[in-house]
Structures are given as structure tokens and as C-alpha cells.
Short mmCIF file of C-alpha atoms in Angstrom, two decimals:
data_model
loop_
_atom_site.label_atom_id
_atom_site.label_comp_id
_atom_site.label_asym_id
_atom_site.label_seq_id
_atom_site.Cartn_x
_atom_site.Cartn_y
_atom_site.Cartn_z
CA MET A 1 14.24 23.96 9.52
CA ASN A 2 17.02 21.40 10.07
CA ARG A 3 18.13 23.17 13.23
CA ILE A 4 14.58 23.06 14.60
CA MET A 5 14.27 19.36 13.82
CA LYS A 6 17.61 18.58 15.46
CA TRP A 7 16.62 20.60 18.54
CA ILE A 8 13.30 18.72 18.82
CA GLN A 9 14.88 15.31 18.35
CA GLU A 10 17.47 16.02 21.05
CA ARG A 11 14.66 16.83 23.49
CA LYS A 12 12.13 14.10 22.72
CA ALA A 13 12.62 12.53 26.14
CA TYR A 14 11.34 15.69 27.79
CA SER A 15 8.46 16.37 25.43
CA ASN A 16 4.81 16.77 26.35
CA PRO A 17 1.74 18.46 24.85
CA THR A 18 2.59 21.77 26.55
CA PHE A 19 6.03 21.75 24.93
CA GLY A 20 4.47 21.21 21.51
CA THR A 21 1.90 23.94 22.02
CA VAL A 22 4.47 26.48 23.16
CA LEU A 23 6.72 25.69 20.23
CA ILE A 24 3.95 26.13 17.68
CA LEU A 25 2.58 29.32 19.21
CA SER A 26 6.01 30.84 19.71
CA ALA A 27 6.84 30.20 16.08
CA MET A 28 3.52 31.87 15.12
CA ILE A 29 2.87 29.18 12.56
CA PHE A 30 -0.91 29.54 12.14
CA PRO A 31 -4.24 29.99 13.92
CA VAL A 32 -6.20 26.73 14.12
CA PHE A 33 -9.13 27.31 16.39
CA GLN A 34 -11.74 28.29 13.82
CA ALA A 35 -10.69 25.46 11.52
CA SER A 36 -10.80 22.87 14.29
CA ALA A 37 -14.29 23.96 15.30
CA ARG A 38 -15.56 23.10 11.83
CA LEU A 39 -14.11 19.58 11.82
CA VAL A 40 -15.82 16.60 13.43
CA GLU A 41 -13.62 13.73 14.59
CA PRO A 42 -10.62 14.73 12.45
CA VAL A 43 -8.23 12.01 11.32
CA GLN A 44 -5.14 14.12 12.02
CA SER A 45 -4.87 15.94 15.33
CA MET A 46 -2.87 19.08 15.87
CA ALA A 47 0.85 18.33 16.19
CA LEU A 48 1.66 18.74 19.88
CA ASN A 49 4.30 16.30 21.07
CA ALA A 50 7.84 16.01 19.74
CA ASP A 51 7.20 12.96 17.55
CA GLU A 52 4.21 14.60 15.87
CA ILE A 53 6.13 17.83 15.33
CA VAL A 54 9.09 16.01 13.78
CA ASP A 55 6.68 14.18 11.45
CA ALA A 56 5.02 17.48 10.58
CA LEU A 57 8.35 19.13 9.83
CA ASP A 58 9.25 16.15 7.64
CA ALA A 59 5.99 16.62 5.76
CA VAL A 60 6.73 20.32 5.23
CA GLU A 61 10.23 19.57 3.98
CA ALA A 62 8.75 16.95 1.67
CA GLY A 63 6.65 19.60 -0.02
CA THR A 64 3.25 19.83 1.68
CA ASP A 65 2.24 23.14 3.24
CA VAL A 66 2.54 23.98 6.92
CA GLY A 67 -1.17 23.92 7.60
CA LYS A 68 -1.63 20.41 6.22
CA ALA A 69 1.34 19.17 8.21
CA PHE A 70 0.59 20.73 11.61
CA GLU A 71 -3.12 21.54 11.77
CA ILE A 72 -6.15 19.44 12.61
CA GLN A 73 -7.09 17.84 9.31
CA PRO A 74 -9.60 15.36 7.87
CA VAL A 75 -6.67 13.64 6.15
CA PRO A 76 -3.59 12.09 7.88
CA TYR A 77 -0.93 13.95 5.88
CA ARG A 78 1.80 13.31 8.43
CA ASP A 79 1.28 9.56 8.66
CA TRP A 80 1.00 9.06 4.89
CA ILE A 81 4.16 11.05 4.17
CA LYS A 82 5.98 9.34 7.05
CA THR A 83 5.40 5.92 5.43
CA GLN A 84 6.32 7.12 1.94
CA LYS A 85 9.42 8.84 3.28
CA ALA A 86 10.56 5.73 5.16
CA ILE A 87 10.26 3.58 2.03
CA PHE A 88 11.92 6.04 -0.35
CA GLU A 89 14.85 7.00 1.88
CA ALA A 90 15.65 3.39 2.81
CA LEU A 91 15.53 2.28 -0.83
CA PHE A 92 17.58 5.08 -2.34
CA ASP A 93 19.52 6.59 0.57
CA ALA A 94 18.30 10.04 -0.51
CA SER A 95 16.06 12.72 0.98
CA TYR A 96 12.37 12.30 0.21
CA THR A 97 10.20 15.02 -1.30
CA LEU A 98 6.85 14.82 -3.05
CA ALA A 99 8.56 16.17 -6.17
CA ASN A 100 11.21 13.43 -6.37
CA SER A 101 9.23 10.45 -5.12
CA ASP A 102 7.54 9.18 -8.29
CA TYR A 103 8.31 5.62 -9.40
CA PHE A 104 8.26 4.37 -13.00
CA LEU A 105 8.70 1.00 -14.67
CA PHE A 106 10.89 0.62 -17.73
CA SER A 107 8.38 -1.28 -19.82
CA SER A 108 4.78 -2.39 -20.05
CA ILE A 109 3.45 -5.18 -17.87
CA SER A 110 0.55 -7.59 -18.29
CA LEU A 111 -0.95 -10.46 -16.34
CA VAL A 112 1.77 -12.81 -17.62
CA ASP A 113 4.21 -10.86 -15.43
CA GLU A 114 2.64 -12.15 -12.21
CA ARG A 115 5.25 -14.11 -10.22
CA THR A 116 8.07 -12.34 -12.09
CA THR A 117 10.41 -9.45 -11.24
CA VAL A 118 10.35 -6.24 -13.29
CA GLN A 119 12.65 -3.25 -13.16
CA GLY A 120 12.00 0.45 -12.72
CA HIS A 121 13.53 3.78 -11.73
CA ASN A 122 12.73 6.89 -9.75
CA VAL A 123 12.84 10.48 -11.03
CA GLN A 124 16.62 10.61 -10.48
CA GLY A 125 17.14 7.45 -12.52
CA GLU A 126 17.99 5.26 -9.53
CA LEU A 127 16.97 1.65 -10.13
CA PHE A 128 14.70 -0.71 -8.23
CA ASP A 129 13.28 -4.22 -8.67
CA LEU A 130 9.62 -5.06 -8.18
CA GLU A 131 8.67 -8.70 -7.65
CA LEU A 132 5.00 -9.01 -8.62
CA THR A 133 3.47 -11.62 -6.33
CA VAL A 134 -0.14 -10.76 -7.23
CA LEU A 135 -1.23 -8.76 -10.26
CA THR A 136 -4.85 -7.86 -11.04
CA GLU A 137 -5.94 -5.96 -14.15
CA ILE A 138 -8.58 -3.24 -13.71
CA GLU A 139 -11.12 -2.65 -16.46
CA ASN A 140 -11.43 0.92 -17.74
CA ILE A 141 -15.13 0.91 -18.50
CA HIS A 142 -17.40 1.44 -15.50
CA ASP A 143 -20.80 3.00 -15.09
CA ASP A 144 -19.45 5.41 -12.50
CA ILE A 145 -16.79 6.94 -14.78
CA PRO A 146 -17.92 9.84 -17.00
CA ASP A 147 -18.01 9.12 -20.74
CA ASP A 148 -15.40 11.75 -21.52
CA ILE A 149 -12.96 10.08 -19.13
CA THR A 150 -13.73 6.64 -20.55
CA ASN A 151 -13.16 7.95 -24.07
CA PHE A 152 -9.90 9.57 -23.05
CA LEU A 153 -8.63 6.37 -21.44
CA ALA A 154 -9.37 4.50 -24.63
CA SER A 155 -7.65 7.14 -26.76
CA VAL A 156 -4.37 6.79 -24.83
CA ASN A 157 -4.58 2.98 -24.53
CA ALA A 158 -4.67 3.26 -20.75
CA ASP A 159 -4.63 0.23 -18.52
CA ASP A 160 -3.89 -0.24 -14.87
CA TYR A 161 -3.22 -2.97 -12.35
CA ALA A 162 -3.39 -3.56 -8.64
CA PHE A 163 -0.31 -5.37 -7.35
CA THR A 164 1.19 -6.86 -4.23
CA GLY A 165 4.87 -7.65 -4.19
CA THR A 166 8.36 -6.78 -3.01
CA LEU A 167 10.06 -3.49 -3.89
CA SER A 168 13.82 -3.63 -3.44
CA THR A 169 17.20 -2.06 -4.14
CA SER A 170 20.65 -3.04 -2.95
CA SER A 171 19.95 -0.96 0.18
CA ALA A 172 16.53 -2.15 1.35
CA SER A 173 13.45 -4.22 0.61
CA PHE A 174 9.73 -3.64 1.37
CA ASP A 175 6.66 -5.79 0.91
CA VAL A 176 4.12 -3.38 -0.54
CA ALA A 177 0.78 -3.07 -2.30
CA GLY A 178 -0.03 -0.48 -4.91
CA SER A 179 -1.05 0.44 -8.42
CA ILE A 180 0.52 0.54 -11.87
CA PHE A 181 -0.92 2.92 -14.48
CA GLN A 182 0.12 2.70 -18.14
CA ALA A 183 -0.78 5.04 -20.99
CA ASP A 184 0.46 6.60 -24.22
CA LEU A 185 2.08 10.02 -23.91
CA PRO A 186 1.56 12.99 -26.26
CA ASP A 187 5.12 12.67 -27.60
CA GLY A 188 4.46 9.12 -28.79
CA GLY A 189 6.09 7.38 -25.85
CA ARG A 190 4.36 5.37 -23.16
CA ASN A 191 4.35 5.91 -19.41
CA TYR A 192 4.44 3.24 -16.69
CA PHE A 193 3.60 4.98 -13.43
CA LEU A 194 3.87 3.13 -10.12
CA VAL A 195 2.07 4.15 -6.90
CA ILE A 196 3.02 2.66 -3.54
CA GLY A 197 -0.13 2.32 -1.47
CA SER A 198 1.00 0.69 1.74
CA ILE A 199 3.56 -1.55 3.37
CA VAL A 200 1.96 -4.98 3.76
CA ASP A 201 2.59 -7.61 6.39
CA SER A 202 5.30 -10.04 5.29
CA SER A 203 2.94 -12.94 6.00
CA VAL A 204 0.87 -11.81 2.98
CA ILE A 205 3.82 -12.52 0.70
CA ASP A 206 4.60 -15.77 2.51
CA PHE A 207 1.06 -17.08 2.09
CA LEU A 208 0.84 -15.97 -1.53
CA ASN A 209 4.16 -17.65 -2.32
CA ASP A 210 2.99 -20.95 -0.82
CA PRO A 211 3.33 -23.64 -3.53
CA ALA A 212 -0.19 -24.78 -2.62
CA ARG A 213 -1.52 -21.62 -4.28
CA ASP A 214 -0.90 -23.20 -7.71
CA ALA A 215 -2.28 -26.64 -6.85
CA PRO A 216 -5.79 -27.70 -7.93
CA SER A 217 -8.06 -28.03 -4.93
CA PHE A 218 -11.59 -28.38 -3.65
CA ILE A 219 -13.11 -28.75 -0.21
CA MET A 220 -13.24 -32.49 0.56
CA ASP A 221 -16.33 -33.65 2.41
CA GLY A 222 -17.74 -37.14 2.58
CA PRO A 223 -16.71 -40.46 4.13
CA GLU A 224 -14.33 -40.42 7.07
CA PRO A 225 -10.70 -41.15 6.13
CA LEU A 226 -9.68 -44.79 6.38
CA ASN A 227 -6.15 -44.05 7.55
CA CYS A 228 -3.90 -41.23 8.69
CA GLU A 229 -2.44 -40.69 5.24
CA GLN A 230 -5.90 -39.98 3.85
CA ALA A 231 -6.68 -37.68 6.78
CA PHE A 232 -3.48 -35.70 6.17
CA ALA A 233 -4.27 -35.48 2.46
CA ILE A 234 -7.74 -34.11 3.18
CA ALA A 235 -6.32 -31.55 5.62
CA ASP A 236 -3.74 -30.40 3.06
CA ASN A 237 -6.30 -30.22 0.27
CA ASN A 238 -8.74 -28.22 2.36
CA TYR A 239 -5.96 -25.81 3.24
CA THR A 240 -5.11 -25.42 -0.44
CA ALA A 241 -8.77 -24.76 -1.25
CA ALA A 242 -8.89 -22.11 1.47
CA LEU A 243 -5.73 -20.48 0.09
CA THR A 244 -7.16 -20.43 -3.42
CA ALA A 245 -10.38 -18.79 -2.22
CA ALA A 246 -8.60 -16.29 0.05
CA ALA A 247 -6.12 -15.28 -2.66
CA ALA A 248 -8.98 -14.69 -5.12
CA ALA A 249 -10.85 -12.63 -2.55
CA TYR A 250 -7.69 -10.63 -1.82
CA ALA A 251 -7.14 -9.88 -5.52
CA GLY A 252 -10.75 -8.76 -5.80
CA CYS A 253 -10.42 -6.55 -2.74
CA MET A 254 -7.29 -4.91 -4.15
CA ALA A 255 -9.01 -4.33 -7.48
CA ALA A 256 -11.94 -2.65 -5.73
CA ALA A 257 -9.56 -0.44 -3.74
CA GLN A 258 -7.83 0.68 -6.91
CA ARG A 259 -11.07 1.40 -8.75
CA ARG A 260 -12.18 3.49 -5.78
CA LEU A 261 -8.85 5.37 -5.83
CA ARG A 262 -9.06 6.15 -9.52
CA ASN A 263 -12.71 7.14 -9.44
CA THR A 264 -12.21 9.33 -6.38
CA LEU A 265 -9.34 11.16 -8.04
CA ILE A 266 -11.42 11.65 -11.15
CA GLY A 267 -14.07 13.14 -8.88
CA CYS A 268 -11.47 15.55 -7.50
CA GLY A 269 -11.26 17.16 -10.93
CA VAL A 270 -11.22 16.07 -14.54
CA ALA A 271 -7.65 17.24 -15.13
CA ALA A 272 -6.27 15.44 -12.09
CA GLY A 273 -8.34 12.36 -12.79
CA ILE A 274 -7.19 12.10 -16.38
CA ALA A 275 -3.58 12.71 -15.44
CA TRP A 276 -3.72 10.07 -12.75
CA ALA A 277 -5.59 7.49 -14.77
CA SER A 278 -3.19 7.85 -17.67
CA GLY A 279 -0.05 7.93 -15.55
CA ILE A 280 0.99 11.33 -16.86
CA GLY A 281 0.99 13.25 -13.62
CA GLY A 282 2.98 12.82 -10.42
CA LEU A 283 2.03 12.76 -6.77
CA VAL A 284 2.58 16.50 -6.38
CA ALA A 285 -0.04 17.34 -9.00
CA LEU A 286 -2.41 14.58 -8.02
CA GLY A 287 -2.22 14.24 -4.28
CA GLY A 288 -0.08 16.98 -2.87
CA GLY A 289 -2.10 19.89 -4.08
CA SER A 290 -5.52 19.28 -2.58
CA VAL A 291 -7.35 17.81 0.38
CA CYS A 292 -9.42 15.78 -2.08
CA GLY A 293 -6.36 14.20 -3.71
CA PHE A 294 -4.69 13.32 -0.45
CA LEU A 295 -7.96 11.99 0.92
CA ALA A 296 -8.10 9.61 -2.05
CA LEU A 297 -4.54 8.41 -1.40
CA THR A 298 -4.98 7.89 2.32
CA ASP A 299 -8.37 6.23 1.78
CA TYR A 300 -6.67 3.88 -0.67
CA ASP A 301 -3.99 3.09 1.89
CA SER A 302 -6.59 2.18 4.53
CA ASN A 303 -8.49 0.01 2.04
CA VAL A 304 -5.31 -1.87 1.12
CA VAL A 305 -4.60 -2.50 4.80
CA ALA A 306 -8.13 -3.87 5.21
CA CYS A 307 -7.58 -6.19 2.23
CA PHE A 308 -4.41 -7.78 3.52
CA THR A 309 -5.60 -7.88 7.14
CA THR A 310 -8.65 -9.91 6.09
CA PHE A 311 -6.50 -12.16 3.91
CA VAL A 312 -4.01 -12.90 6.68
CA ALA A 313 -6.84 -13.62 9.14
CA SER A 314 -8.40 -16.07 6.68
CA MET A 315 -5.12 -17.84 6.06
CA THR A 316 -4.20 -17.97 9.73
CA ALA A 317 -7.54 -19.68 10.40
CA ALA A 318 -6.96 -22.11 7.50
CA GLN A 319 -3.48 -22.91 8.80
CA ALA A 320 -4.86 -23.55 12.27
CA ALA A 321 -7.59 -25.79 10.87
CA ARG A 322 -5.04 -27.89 8.97
CA THR A 323 -2.86 -28.24 12.07
CA ALA A 324 -5.87 -29.22 14.18
CA ALA A 325 -7.06 -31.79 11.61
CA LYS A 326 -3.65 -33.44 11.50
CA ALA A 327 -3.36 -33.44 15.29
CA ASN A 328 -6.76 -35.14 15.48
CA ALA A 329 -5.69 -37.72 12.90
CA ILE A 330 -2.62 -38.57 14.97
CA ILE A 331 -4.85 -39.16 18.00
CA VAL A 332 -7.27 -41.32 16.02
CA PHE A 333 -4.78 -43.40 14.03
CA GLY A 334 -1.66 -43.17 16.21
CA SER A 335 1.51 -41.28 15.39
CA GLU A 336 3.25 -44.47 14.23
CA ASN A 337 0.65 -44.75 11.43
CA CYS A 338 0.92 -41.12 10.25
CA PRO A 339 3.29 -39.53 7.72
CA SER A 340 6.54 -38.51 9.33
CA SER A 341 6.70 -35.02 7.80
CA GLU A 342 4.04 -32.39 8.40
CA GLN A 343 3.49 -29.03 6.72
#
């Protein structure tokens, strides 16, 4: 496998779809034509060019089967594993596999841990820090969860959170969004299982770390400002109000994405759903073994991306509005009458 990957990588500059097709057929990996005929607008195309084949081989080495890595699929196995692999190998300087890629915290968290840094470890015991920029608790009782699952969650004191923050080791750092599942174990211990959903844009963390996020605010309408100082204050306050609203909407969006993830996995099978919801199982058992499980994980990833994309768009607009309001105040009142420092 390593020799094939090296050979492909050395020849990327000369790759094309024909090259990929010949390689796959000559290796007699699998027939795909009947499967592809049954799929409409698949998310993952057949691996044809060198980059796609390298990603597929990485996915196979990580632990997924050949068909899921190379074939036309309704689920983007290659892309999901590529992201997870990039994070894991940069953090720990070790080869990624589905079997060794689970993350755990050392102790229980709660909402008071928002804006703090907690510690955790991977399966090999290698340490990481997780700075929790946003933390949202998810309720366990929902109409769309079967009673037996709800009762089980209660029996193991399960709780879970959606988070956005920074995952780091001495080797690397990533701004990420994901989930934390906590539950009692049969041996009397307690598990704190961490799932990385997606890499988020660094501007998400920057906006959420803005000191204005903690300031009281409300949209200020009414009489026109009497001077530039008042105009600047109104612009700043309106920006703060926009940040407060956008951050709340983002937390709600992340919570909805996590509920959808958990409920979808429960729908994949009671055993997998219980294991996931209670943090007992790992990604191999929950996502790696079925199309349904991986579909839930990749769907979650796309929902997380939608959450932070909307948040950044809202905050970019709010930032532009503040800048425009201050620029207008300078025109109206004159720069010599305006505060010297601008945000």
C-alpha cells in the first residue's frame, strides 16, 4: 500500500482521469457500474485522479473498506477522513486510523467551563488542550427520541454539549467545532467522549472572543446623536447587540446540529445510538461500520459549516455597519470632533 501511494504521489503532475481509471481497473479493485447506476447525484465520485486516489488509499489505511474509499458513494468518506487525518496527525505526529482516533477528556465539564481550557487525551494517552469558546448543553428529553433511549440516557446520567473552540498540542492547533458526550460506564467510572465535527474559520473564534460579547447591549434607535462621541457610542453599541444576537443564534444552530447527529445515529440502530449518546463507543463502531453512521457524521459536519458560515456573514455585516456609521459621523461632525481611536 505504501509503495502504491509513493508511486502515485511521485506522478501527480502527470495524472488525469484515464490514469486513475487504468490504475483501478488494473488492480482489479471492484466493479462499480451496477452500484453507480443505482445512485442519483452521489456525494462522492469514483476516485479517478491522483489526488482522489491518494485520499482513497489514506481512507483504506485508516480503516474504512476499499469500496467506501474508492467507489461512487452517497457519503463523502474520503473528504471526511482526510480532514480527521489532517487534524490528528498534525496534533500528535502519529499515523491516523479510525481505531486510534478517539478523543477523551479527563473530567466532566459543565456550562461554567465556557471560556476555559480543559485537558484530554487520545487512545494512546497523548495529551491535548481544548479551549472552550462556546459551550451549549443539549437536553436529553425530546419527542423524537424513543422512550427506551430516553430512559437509558437517564439511567447512565448522560449529558452532552456542542462546543466551538481551539484544540491544541505542542505540535499544532486547530479551531474546531464538535460534541462532548458524558455518561456513566458499567464499571462505575464515567466517560467523556469528544467528537471533532469540523475545522472552523478562525474568524469565528476571533468574533466570539471579542470583549463586546460580554457587554450589555441593545439596538439604539431614536434621536440623532448630538455629537461624534454619541454617534460612535451608538455604532459600538449596535455592533455589540448584533454580536450578542449572532452568538446566540450560532449556539442554537450548533445545538440543533448536535441533536440531529445524535438522533440520526439512534435511528441507525439502537445499539449504536445508545453507545454514541452515552459516549461508550468509538468512531469505528459508530461511524466506520455503516453508511448510515458515516452519513450522520458527514451531515453533522456540513451542518456545522453552515452554522459558522452564517455567523461569520452576520458579524462581517455588523462590522461593516459599525465602520460605515463611524465614517458617516466623521463626515457630519468633522474628524477633529471625533474620538481619536476607532475599533
